């Protein structure tokens, strides 16, 4: 391998190294808001699950459950929307869709069974 060959090899790998560095930065830029949205969705889903109305007359508890479910669904929908963006799909793994789908499903089921 000559000096010219090593220089060509270095030039060929330099853009890939820069692109990998940009991907790592983009991962962090997307991961922080996604983690915050997942945390908001998880806490509001937990609140919806632990809230138990005292009776059929307890409108405040039913309203709290409904609002917690709505907040869970909104945060999950926003997180899923961010995750399916083309720029996010290039750098984020598909497992980032699991939390919003799971939490959204739990919140929808809790909301639909609220009156039962």
CSV table of C-alpha atoms in Angstrom, one decimal:
chain,number,residue,atom,x,y,z
A,1,UNK,CA,0.0,0.0,0.0
A,2,UNK,CA,1.5,3.3,-1.1
A,3,UNK,CA,1.1,6.7,0.4
A,4,UNK,CA,-1.4,7.7,-2.4
A,5,UNK,CA,-3.5,4.6,-1.7
A,6,UNK,CA,-3.7,5.4,2.1
A,7,UNK,CA,-4.6,9.0,1.3
A,8,UNK,CA,-7.4,7.8,-1.0
A,9,UNK,CA,-8.7,5.4,1.6
A,10,UNK,CA,-8.7,8.2,4.2
A,11,UNK,CA,-10.7,10.5,1.9
A,12,UNK,CA,-13.2,7.7,1.2
A,13,UNK,CA,-13.9,7.0,4.8
A,14,UNK,CA,-13.9,10.6,6.1
A,15,UNK,CA,-17.5,11.5,4.9
A,16,UNK,CA,-18.8,8.3,6.4
A,17,UNK,CA,-17.2,9.2,9.8
A,18,UNK,CA,-18.8,12.7,9.6
A,19,UNK,CA,-22.2,11.2,8.7
A,20,UNK,CA,-22.0,8.8,11.6
A,21,UNK,CA,-21.2,11.7,13.9
A,22,UNK,CA,-24.2,13.6,12.6
A,23,UNK,CA,-26.4,10.5,13.1
A,24,UNK,CA,-25.3,10.3,16.7
A,25,UNK,CA,-26.1,13.9,17.3
A,26,UNK,CA,-29.5,13.5,15.5
A,27,UNK,CA,-30.2,10.5,17.7
A,28,UNK,CA,-29.7,12.6,20.8
A,29,UNK,CA,-31.7,15.5,19.4
A,30,UNK,CA,-34.6,13.1,18.8
A,31,UNK,CA,-34.2,10.9,21.8
A,32,UNK,CA,-34.5,13.6,24.4
A,33,UNK,CA,-37.9,14.9,23.4
A,34,UNK,CA,-39.1,11.3,22.7
A,35,UNK,CA,-38.1,10.2,26.2
A,36,UNK,CA,-39.8,13.2,27.7
A,37,UNK,CA,-43.0,12.4,25.8
A,38,UNK,CA,-42.8,8.7,26.8
A,39,UNK,CA,-42.4,9.8,30.4
A,40,UNK,CA,-45.4,12.1,30.2
A,41,UNK,CA,-47.5,9.4,28.6
A,42,UNK,CA,-46.4,6.8,31.1
A,43,UNK,CA,-47.1,8.9,34.1
A,44,UNK,CA,-50.5,10.0,32.9
A,45,UNK,CA,-51.4,6.4,31.9
A,46,UNK,CA,-50.3,5.3,35.4
A,47,UNK,CA,-52.6,8.0,36.9
A,48,UNK,CA,-55.5,6.8,34.7
A,49,UNK,CA,-54.9,3.2,35.9
A,50,UNK,CA,-54.7,3.9,39.6
A,51,UNK,CA,-57.6,6.3,39.8
A,52,UNK,CA,-60.7,4.4,41.1
A,53,UNK,CA,-64.0,6.2,41.3
A,54,UNK,CA,-65.8,5.9,44.7
A,55,UNK,CA,-69.1,5.2,43.0
A,56,UNK,CA,-71.2,6.0,40.0
A,57,UNK,CA,-71.7,9.5,41.4
A,58,UNK,CA,-68.0,10.3,41.5
A,59,UNK,CA,-67.8,12.6,38.4
A,60,UNK,CA,-64.5,14.1,39.4
A,61,UNK,CA,-62.7,10.7,39.3
A,62,UNK,CA,-64.2,9.9,35.9
A,63,UNK,CA,-63.1,13.3,34.6
A,64,UNK,CA,-59.6,12.7,36.0
A,65,UNK,CA,-59.4,9.3,34.3
A,66,UNK,CA,-60.7,10.8,31.0
A,67,UNK,CA,-58.2,13.6,31.1
A,68,UNK,CA,-55.3,11.3,32.0
A,69,UNK,CA,-56.2,9.0,29.1
A,70,UNK,CA,-56.5,12.0,26.7
A,71,UNK,CA,-53.1,13.2,27.8
A,72,UNK,CA,-51.6,9.8,27.3
A,73,UNK,CA,-53.1,9.5,23.8
A,74,UNK,CA,-51.9,13.0,22.9
A,75,UNK,CA,-48.3,12.4,24.1
A,76,UNK,CA,-48.2,9.0,22.5
A,77,UNK,CA,-49.5,10.3,19.2
A,78,UNK,CA,-47.0,13.0,19.1
A,79,UNK,CA,-44.1,10.6,20.0
A,80,UNK,CA,-45.3,8.2,17.3
A,81,UNK,CA,-45.5,11.0,14.8
A,82,UNK,CA,-41.9,12.1,15.6
A,83,UNK,CA,-40.7,8.5,15.4
A,84,UNK,CA,-42.2,7.8,11.9
A,85,UNK,CA,-40.7,11.0,10.3
A,86,UNK,CA,-38.3,10.0,7.6
A,87,UNK,CA,-35.4,11.8,9.3
A,88,UNK,CA,-36.0,9.9,12.5
A,89,UNK,CA,-36.5,6.5,10.8
A,90,UNK,CA,-33.0,6.8,9.4
A,91,UNK,CA,-31.3,7.1,12.8
A,92,UNK,CA,-33.8,5.7,15.3
A,93,UNK,CA,-34.6,2.0,15.6
A,94,UNK,CA,-38.1,0.7,15.2
A,95,UNK,CA,-38.4,-0.1,18.9
A,96,UNK,CA,-39.0,3.6,19.6
A,97,UNK,CA,-42.6,3.0,18.3
A,98,UNK,CA,-43.3,0.4,21.0
A,99,UNK,CA,-43.8,2.7,24.0
A,100,UNK,CA,-46.3,5.1,22.3
A,101,UNK,CA,-48.2,2.2,20.8
A,102,UNK,CA,-48.4,0.2,24.1
A,103,UNK,CA,-49.3,3.2,26.2
A,104,UNK,CA,-51.8,4.5,23.7
A,105,UNK,CA,-53.5,1.1,23.6
A,106,UNK,CA,-53.6,0.9,27.4
A,107,UNK,CA,-55.1,4.4,27.6
A,108,UNK,CA,-57.7,3.7,24.9
A,109,UNK,CA,-58.8,0.5,26.6
A,110,UNK,CA,-59.0,2.2,30.1
A,111,UNK,CA,-61.0,5.0,28.6
A,112,UNK,CA,-63.4,2.7,26.8
A,113,UNK,CA,-63.9,0.5,29.9
A,114,UNK,CA,-64.3,3.5,32.2
A,115,UNK,CA,-68.0,3.2,32.5
A,116,UNK,CA,-68.0,-0.6,32.8
